[in-house]
């Protein structure tokens, strides 16, 4: 009988490439999960809405989830566990989401830890910055939009909406106010408690996690 190797915990830092100040998350995951699981975990912790294609590049091999009509270029992410990839501490691999906007993520294996009994995984332990609007033109488009939304301009516009017509006018401008709030809080600290609630739902097979993914605003 082959010797069974107990699972370990990977501590990963996910950084959205090309944006400053950095948008990033730190997570812990079991080596026993699949590459497909990692995809859904990244979608959840970053705040994406799982509406576009993606791919990993790990040790020179592309992995992803093939959908009808998209071809089958990649390794089957549902069948390959992270434990089979031979990760080492400090090595990096990449994850790209939404090929039109090309949201590229660098993922670094910060630590490989013994898996503790009773430890709840996956878990997000830290992070910074809100998820960009999915279809805003990638990192360059996002930076351009962010420069157009200074704190002063946001405050002025919010004041105009309130002065125009009171509470009724606020209701009529609900979507615009949602967008203004997004840009006003773009660099706020990550809500790990909210993220971990969704991760717990995913880990237990509760489909509600998908309906409750952080909703980013739509541009254009």
Short mmCIF file of N, CA and C in Angstrom, two decimals, residues 93-215:
data_model
loop_
_atom_site.label_atom_id
_atom_site.label_comp_id
_atom_site.label_asym_id
_atom_site.label_seq_id
_atom_site.Cartn_x
_atom_site.Cartn_y
_atom_site.Cartn_z
N UNK A 93 2.74 31.61 -9.33
CA UNK A 93 2.05 31.21 -10.55
C UNK A 93 0.99 32.26 -10.85
N UNK A 94 0.30 32.14 -11.98
CA UNK A 94 -0.60 33.22 -12.40
C UNK A 94 -2.01 32.72 -12.65
N UNK A 95 -2.93 33.66 -12.56
CA UNK A 95 -4.35 33.42 -12.81
C UNK A 95 -4.87 34.61 -13.60
N UNK A 96 -5.48 34.35 -14.74
CA UNK A 96 -6.03 35.43 -15.57
C UNK A 96 -7.53 35.23 -15.70
N UNK A 97 -8.26 36.32 -15.53
CA UNK A 97 -9.72 36.29 -15.58
C UNK A 97 -10.23 37.35 -16.54
N UNK A 98 -11.25 37.00 -17.33
CA UNK A 98 -11.86 37.92 -18.30
C UNK A 98 -10.83 38.31 -19.35
N UNK A 99 -10.71 37.52 -20.39
CA UNK A 99 -9.65 37.71 -21.37
C UNK A 99 -9.77 39.02 -22.15
N UNK A 100 -10.97 39.61 -22.21
CA UNK A 100 -11.13 40.90 -22.88
C UNK A 100 -10.43 42.01 -22.09
N UNK A 101 -10.61 41.99 -20.78
CA UNK A 101 -9.98 43.00 -19.91
C UNK A 101 -8.63 42.53 -19.38
N UNK A 102 -8.43 41.22 -19.39
CA UNK A 102 -7.17 40.61 -18.95
C UNK A 102 -6.80 41.02 -17.53
N UNK A 103 -7.66 40.60 -16.58
CA UNK A 103 -7.33 40.82 -15.17
C UNK A 103 -6.33 39.75 -14.74
N UNK A 104 -5.08 40.14 -14.61
CA UNK A 104 -4.03 39.18 -14.28
C UNK A 104 -3.70 39.24 -12.79
N UNK A 105 -3.57 38.07 -12.19
CA UNK A 105 -3.27 37.94 -10.78
C UNK A 105 -1.97 37.16 -10.60
N UNK A 106 -1.11 37.67 -9.76
CA UNK A 106 0.08 36.91 -9.38
C UNK A 106 -0.20 36.25 -8.04
N UNK A 107 0.04 34.95 -7.96
CA UNK A 107 -0.23 34.20 -6.74
C UNK A 107 1.10 33.65 -6.22
N UNK A 108 1.41 33.98 -4.98
CA UNK A 108 2.67 33.57 -4.36
C UNK A 108 2.40 32.61 -3.21
N UNK A 109 3.13 31.50 -3.19
CA UNK A 109 3.04 30.56 -2.08
C UNK A 109 3.90 31.10 -0.95
N UNK A 110 3.25 31.76 0.01
CA UNK A 110 4.01 32.40 1.08
C UNK A 110 4.52 31.40 2.11
N UNK A 111 3.71 30.37 2.36
CA UNK A 111 4.09 29.39 3.39
C UNK A 111 3.37 28.08 3.12
N UNK A 112 4.00 26.99 3.53
CA UNK A 112 3.38 25.67 3.51
C UNK A 112 3.36 25.18 4.95
N UNK A 113 2.17 25.01 5.50
CA UNK A 113 1.99 24.76 6.93
C UNK A 113 1.31 23.41 7.16
N UNK A 114 1.57 22.79 8.30
CA UNK A 114 0.82 21.57 8.64
C UNK A 114 -0.66 21.90 8.75
N UNK A 115 -1.51 21.01 8.28
CA UNK A 115 -2.95 21.22 8.39
C UNK A 115 -3.40 20.86 9.80
N UNK A 116 -3.98 21.82 10.51
CA UNK A 116 -4.37 21.63 11.90
C UNK A 116 -5.76 21.04 12.01
N UNK A 117 -5.95 20.16 12.96
CA UNK A 117 -7.26 19.57 13.21
C UNK A 117 -8.24 20.67 13.65
N UNK A 118 -9.39 20.68 13.03
CA UNK A 118 -10.40 21.67 13.38
C UNK A 118 -10.24 23.00 12.67
N UNK A 119 -9.18 23.15 11.89
CA UNK A 119 -8.96 24.41 11.18
C UNK A 119 -9.98 24.54 10.05
N UNK A 120 -10.61 25.70 9.95
CA UNK A 120 -11.62 25.95 8.92
C UNK A 120 -10.93 26.52 7.68
N UNK A 121 -11.03 25.78 6.58
CA UNK A 121 -10.45 26.21 5.32
C UNK A 121 -11.48 26.03 4.20
N UNK A 122 -11.42 26.90 3.18
CA UNK A 122 -10.50 28.01 2.99
C UNK A 122 -10.88 29.21 3.87
N UNK A 123 -9.90 30.10 4.05
CA UNK A 123 -10.14 31.29 4.86
C UNK A 123 -9.32 32.44 4.29
N UNK A 124 -9.91 33.63 4.33
CA UNK A 124 -9.20 34.85 3.94
C UNK A 124 -8.75 35.56 5.21
N UNK A 125 -7.45 35.77 5.35
CA UNK A 125 -6.93 36.34 6.59
C UNK A 125 -6.59 37.82 6.50
N UNK A 126 -6.46 38.34 5.29
CA UNK A 126 -6.12 39.77 5.15
C UNK A 126 -6.33 40.18 3.71
N UNK A 127 -6.35 41.49 3.48
CA UNK A 127 -6.50 41.99 2.13
C UNK A 127 -6.60 43.50 2.12
N UNK A 128 -6.58 44.06 0.92
CA UNK A 128 -6.68 45.51 0.77
C UNK A 128 -7.26 45.84 -0.60
N UNK A 129 -8.19 46.78 -0.62
CA UNK A 129 -8.73 47.28 -1.87
C UNK A 129 -9.94 46.53 -2.37
N UNK A 130 -10.90 47.28 -2.92
CA UNK A 130 -12.10 46.68 -3.48
C UNK A 130 -11.87 46.22 -4.91
N UNK A 131 -12.66 45.24 -5.33
CA UNK A 131 -12.56 44.68 -6.67
C UNK A 131 -12.93 45.73 -7.72
N UNK A 132 -12.18 45.83 -8.82
CA UNK A 132 -12.55 46.77 -9.89
C UNK A 132 -13.84 46.36 -10.58
N UNK A 133 -14.50 47.29 -11.28
CA UNK A 133 -15.61 46.92 -12.15
C UNK A 133 -15.10 45.94 -13.21
N UNK A 134 -15.82 44.85 -13.45
CA UNK A 134 -15.30 43.77 -14.30
C UNK A 134 -14.97 44.21 -15.72
N UNK A 135 -15.80 45.06 -16.30
CA UNK A 135 -15.68 45.37 -17.73
C UNK A 135 -15.26 46.82 -17.98
N UNK A 136 -14.34 47.31 -17.15
CA UNK A 136 -13.93 48.72 -17.26
C UNK A 136 -12.68 48.91 -18.10
N UNK A 137 -12.21 47.86 -18.77
CA UNK A 137 -11.04 48.02 -19.63
C UNK A 137 -9.74 47.55 -19.01
N UNK A 138 -9.81 46.72 -18.00
CA UNK A 138 -8.60 46.19 -17.39
C UNK A 138 -7.93 47.20 -16.48
N UNK A 139 -6.68 46.91 -16.13
CA UNK A 139 -5.96 47.74 -15.16
C UNK A 139 -5.83 49.19 -15.63
N UNK A 140 -5.52 49.39 -16.92
CA UNK A 140 -5.34 50.76 -17.43
C UNK A 140 -6.66 51.51 -17.39
N UNK A 141 -7.74 50.87 -17.82
CA UNK A 141 -9.05 51.52 -17.79
C UNK A 141 -9.49 51.84 -16.38
N UNK A 142 -9.20 50.93 -15.46
CA UNK A 142 -9.57 51.15 -14.06
C UNK A 142 -8.82 52.34 -13.47
N UNK A 143 -7.52 52.42 -13.71
CA UNK A 143 -6.73 53.53 -13.18
C UNK A 143 -7.23 54.86 -13.73
N UNK A 144 -7.57 54.88 -15.03
CA UNK A 144 -8.09 56.10 -15.65
C UNK A 144 -9.40 56.54 -15.00
N UNK A 145 -10.30 55.57 -14.77
CA UNK A 145 -11.57 55.89 -14.13
C UNK A 145 -11.37 56.38 -12.69
N UNK A 146 -10.45 55.75 -12.00
CA UNK A 146 -10.20 56.13 -10.61
C UNK A 146 -9.68 57.56 -10.53
N UNK A 147 -8.87 57.97 -11.50
CA UNK A 147 -8.35 59.33 -11.50
C UNK A 147 -9.44 60.37 -11.75
N UNK A 148 -10.51 59.93 -12.40
CA UNK A 148 -11.63 60.85 -12.69
C UNK A 148 -12.56 61.03 -11.50
N UNK A 149 -12.37 60.20 -10.47
CA UNK A 149 -13.27 60.22 -9.31
C UNK A 149 -12.51 60.62 -8.04
N UNK A 150 -12.10 61.88 -7.97
CA UNK A 150 -11.41 62.35 -6.78
C UNK A 150 -12.40 62.44 -5.63
N UNK A 151 -11.89 62.40 -4.39
CA UNK A 151 -12.77 62.50 -3.21
C UNK A 151 -13.57 63.81 -3.23
N UNK A 152 -12.93 64.89 -3.69
CA UNK A 152 -13.62 66.18 -3.73
C UNK A 152 -14.79 66.14 -4.71
N UNK A 153 -14.56 65.61 -5.92
CA UNK A 153 -15.62 65.55 -6.92
C UNK A 153 -16.76 64.65 -6.46
N UNK A 154 -16.42 63.57 -5.78
CA UNK A 154 -17.46 62.67 -5.27
C UNK A 154 -18.32 63.37 -4.23
N UNK A 155 -17.67 64.10 -3.33
CA UNK A 155 -18.41 64.81 -2.28
C UNK A 155 -19.32 65.87 -2.87
N UNK A 156 -18.83 66.59 -3.89
CA UNK A 156 -19.64 67.62 -4.53
C UNK A 156 -20.88 67.02 -5.19
N UNK A 157 -20.67 65.91 -5.92
CA UNK A 157 -21.81 65.29 -6.61
C UNK A 157 -22.82 64.73 -5.62
N UNK A 158 -22.36 64.12 -4.54
CA UNK A 158 -23.29 63.61 -3.53
C UNK A 158 -24.10 64.75 -2.92
N UNK A 159 -23.43 65.88 -2.67
CA UNK A 159 -24.13 67.04 -2.14
C UNK A 159 -25.17 67.58 -3.10
N UNK A 160 -24.85 67.58 -4.39
CA UNK A 160 -25.80 68.05 -5.40
C UNK A 160 -27.06 67.18 -5.43
N UNK A 161 -26.86 65.87 -5.35
CA UNK A 161 -28.01 64.95 -5.38
C UNK A 161 -28.92 65.19 -4.18
N UNK A 162 -28.32 65.36 -3.02
CA UNK A 162 -29.11 65.57 -1.80
C UNK A 162 -29.87 66.89 -1.86
N UNK A 163 -29.20 67.96 -2.35
CA UNK A 163 -29.83 69.28 -2.40
C UNK A 163 -30.88 69.38 -3.49
N UNK A 164 -30.78 68.54 -4.52
CA UNK A 164 -31.73 68.63 -5.64
C UNK A 164 -33.16 68.28 -5.24
N UNK A 165 -33.32 67.32 -4.34
CA UNK A 165 -34.70 66.93 -4.06
C UNK A 165 -34.91 66.08 -2.82
N UNK A 166 -33.98 66.11 -1.90
CA UNK A 166 -34.17 65.39 -0.65
C UNK A 166 -34.19 63.88 -0.83
N UNK A 167 -34.94 63.21 0.03
CA UNK A 167 -34.97 61.75 0.07
C UNK A 167 -35.46 61.16 -1.24
N UNK A 168 -36.49 61.75 -1.82
CA UNK A 168 -37.05 61.21 -3.07
C UNK A 168 -36.00 61.23 -4.18
N UNK A 169 -35.23 62.29 -4.24
CA UNK A 169 -34.20 62.39 -5.27
C UNK A 169 -33.09 61.37 -5.02
N UNK A 170 -32.79 61.10 -3.76
CA UNK A 170 -31.79 60.09 -3.43
C UNK A 170 -32.22 58.72 -3.97
N UNK A 171 -33.50 58.39 -3.79
CA UNK A 171 -34.03 57.12 -4.30
C UNK A 171 -33.89 57.05 -5.81
N UNK A 172 -34.16 58.16 -6.49
CA UNK A 172 -34.07 58.18 -7.95
C UNK A 172 -32.64 58.03 -8.45
N UNK A 173 -31.69 58.36 -7.61
CA UNK A 173 -30.28 58.29 -7.99
C UNK A 173 -29.58 57.10 -7.32
N UNK A 174 -30.34 56.07 -6.99
CA UNK A 174 -29.78 54.95 -6.24
C UNK A 174 -28.55 54.35 -6.92
N UNK A 175 -28.65 54.10 -8.23
CA UNK A 175 -27.53 53.46 -8.94
C UNK A 175 -26.31 54.37 -9.02
N UNK A 176 -26.54 55.65 -9.25
CA UNK A 176 -25.41 56.57 -9.30
C UNK A 176 -24.74 56.68 -7.93
N UNK A 177 -25.56 56.72 -6.87
CA UNK A 177 -24.99 56.79 -5.52
C UNK A 177 -24.21 55.52 -5.18
N UNK A 178 -24.67 54.39 -5.66
CA UNK A 178 -23.94 53.14 -5.46
C UNK A 178 -22.57 53.22 -6.11
N UNK A 179 -22.54 53.79 -7.31
CA UNK A 179 -21.26 53.95 -8.01
C UNK A 179 -20.36 54.95 -7.29
N UNK A 180 -20.93 56.06 -6.84
CA UNK A 180 -20.14 57.06 -6.12
C UNK A 180 -19.56 56.47 -4.83
N UNK A 181 -20.37 55.70 -4.12
CA UNK A 181 -19.89 55.05 -2.89
C UNK A 181 -18.74 54.10 -3.19
N UNK A 182 -18.85 53.38 -4.30
CA UNK A 182 -17.77 52.46 -4.69
C UNK A 182 -16.45 53.22 -4.84
N UNK A 183 -16.46 54.30 -5.61
CA UNK A 183 -15.21 55.03 -5.85
C UNK A 183 -14.71 55.71 -4.58
N UNK A 184 -15.61 56.09 -3.69
CA UNK A 184 -15.20 56.73 -2.44
C UNK A 184 -14.52 55.77 -1.49
N UNK A 185 -14.81 54.47 -1.63
CA UNK A 185 -14.29 53.47 -0.69
C UNK A 185 -13.37 52.45 -1.36
N UNK A 186 -12.87 52.75 -2.55
CA UNK A 186 -12.14 51.78 -3.36
C UNK A 186 -10.93 51.20 -2.64
N UNK A 187 -10.26 51.98 -1.81
CA UNK A 187 -9.06 51.50 -1.14
C UNK A 187 -9.29 51.09 0.31
N UNK A 188 -10.55 50.87 0.65
CA UNK A 188 -10.86 50.48 2.02
C UNK A 188 -10.34 49.07 2.34
N UNK A 189 -10.26 48.77 3.63
CA UNK A 189 -9.82 47.45 4.07
C UNK A 189 -10.82 46.39 3.65
N UNK A 190 -10.31 45.23 3.31
CA UNK A 190 -11.15 44.11 2.88
C UNK A 190 -12.01 43.59 4.03
N UNK A 191 -13.26 43.28 3.74
CA UNK A 191 -14.19 42.73 4.73
C UNK A 191 -14.00 41.22 4.77
N UNK A 192 -13.03 40.76 5.56
CA UNK A 192 -12.72 39.33 5.62
C UNK A 192 -13.88 38.52 6.20
N UNK A 193 -14.62 39.09 7.14
CA UNK A 193 -15.74 38.37 7.74
C UNK A 193 -16.79 38.04 6.68
N UNK A 194 -17.10 38.98 5.83
CA UNK A 194 -18.07 38.75 4.76
C UNK A 194 -17.55 37.71 3.78
N UNK A 195 -16.28 37.84 3.41
CA UNK A 195 -15.68 36.89 2.48
C UNK A 195 -15.69 35.48 3.07
N UNK A 196 -15.33 35.36 4.35
CA UNK A 196 -15.24 34.04 4.96
C UNK A 196 -16.61 33.38 5.12
N UNK A 197 -17.65 34.17 5.24
CA UNK A 197 -18.99 33.60 5.26
C UNK A 197 -19.30 32.93 3.92
N UNK A 198 -18.91 33.59 2.82
CA UNK A 198 -19.12 33.02 1.49
C UNK A 198 -18.25 31.79 1.28
N UNK A 199 -17.00 31.85 1.76
CA UNK A 199 -16.11 30.69 1.62
C UNK A 199 -16.65 29.49 2.38
N UNK A 200 -17.23 29.74 3.54
CA UNK A 200 -17.82 28.66 4.33
C UNK A 200 -18.99 28.03 3.59
N UNK A 201 -19.81 28.88 2.95
CA UNK A 201 -20.92 28.37 2.16
C UNK A 201 -20.41 27.51 1.01
N UNK A 202 -19.36 27.97 0.34
CA UNK A 202 -18.80 27.20 -0.77
C UNK A 202 -18.27 25.85 -0.28
N UNK A 203 -17.53 25.87 0.82
CA UNK A 203 -16.90 24.66 1.34
C UNK A 203 -17.93 23.61 1.75
N UNK A 204 -19.12 24.06 2.18
CA UNK A 204 -20.16 23.13 2.63
C UNK A 204 -21.15 22.78 1.53
N UNK A 205 -20.91 23.29 0.31
CA UNK A 205 -21.79 22.97 -0.81
C UNK A 205 -23.05 23.79 -0.87
N UNK A 206 -23.11 24.89 -0.12
CA UNK A 206 -24.27 25.77 -0.12
C UNK A 206 -24.18 26.70 -1.33
N UNK A 207 -25.11 26.52 -2.30
CA UNK A 207 -25.06 27.29 -3.53
C UNK A 207 -25.30 28.79 -3.31
N UNK A 208 -25.72 29.16 -2.11
CA UNK A 208 -25.98 30.58 -1.84
C UNK A 208 -24.72 31.43 -1.99
N UNK A 209 -23.55 30.80 -1.86
CA UNK A 209 -22.30 31.57 -1.98
C UNK A 209 -22.21 32.28 -3.32
N UNK A 210 -22.71 31.63 -4.38
CA UNK A 210 -22.59 32.20 -5.72
C UNK A 210 -23.50 33.40 -5.90
N UNK A 211 -24.69 33.34 -5.28
CA UNK A 211 -25.64 34.44 -5.39
C UNK A 211 -25.18 35.66 -4.59
N UNK A 212 -24.30 35.41 -3.62
CA UNK A 212 -23.91 36.48 -2.70
C UNK A 212 -22.50 37.00 -2.95
N UNK A 213 -21.89 36.63 -4.08
CA UNK A 213 -20.57 37.16 -4.39
C UNK A 213 -20.61 38.69 -4.35
N UNK A 214 -19.51 39.28 -3.92
CA UNK A 214 -19.46 40.74 -3.88
C UNK A 214 -19.86 41.31 -5.24
N UNK A 215 -20.84 42.18 -5.25
CA UNK A 215 -21.33 42.73 -6.50
C UNK A 215 -20.56 44.00 -6.85
#
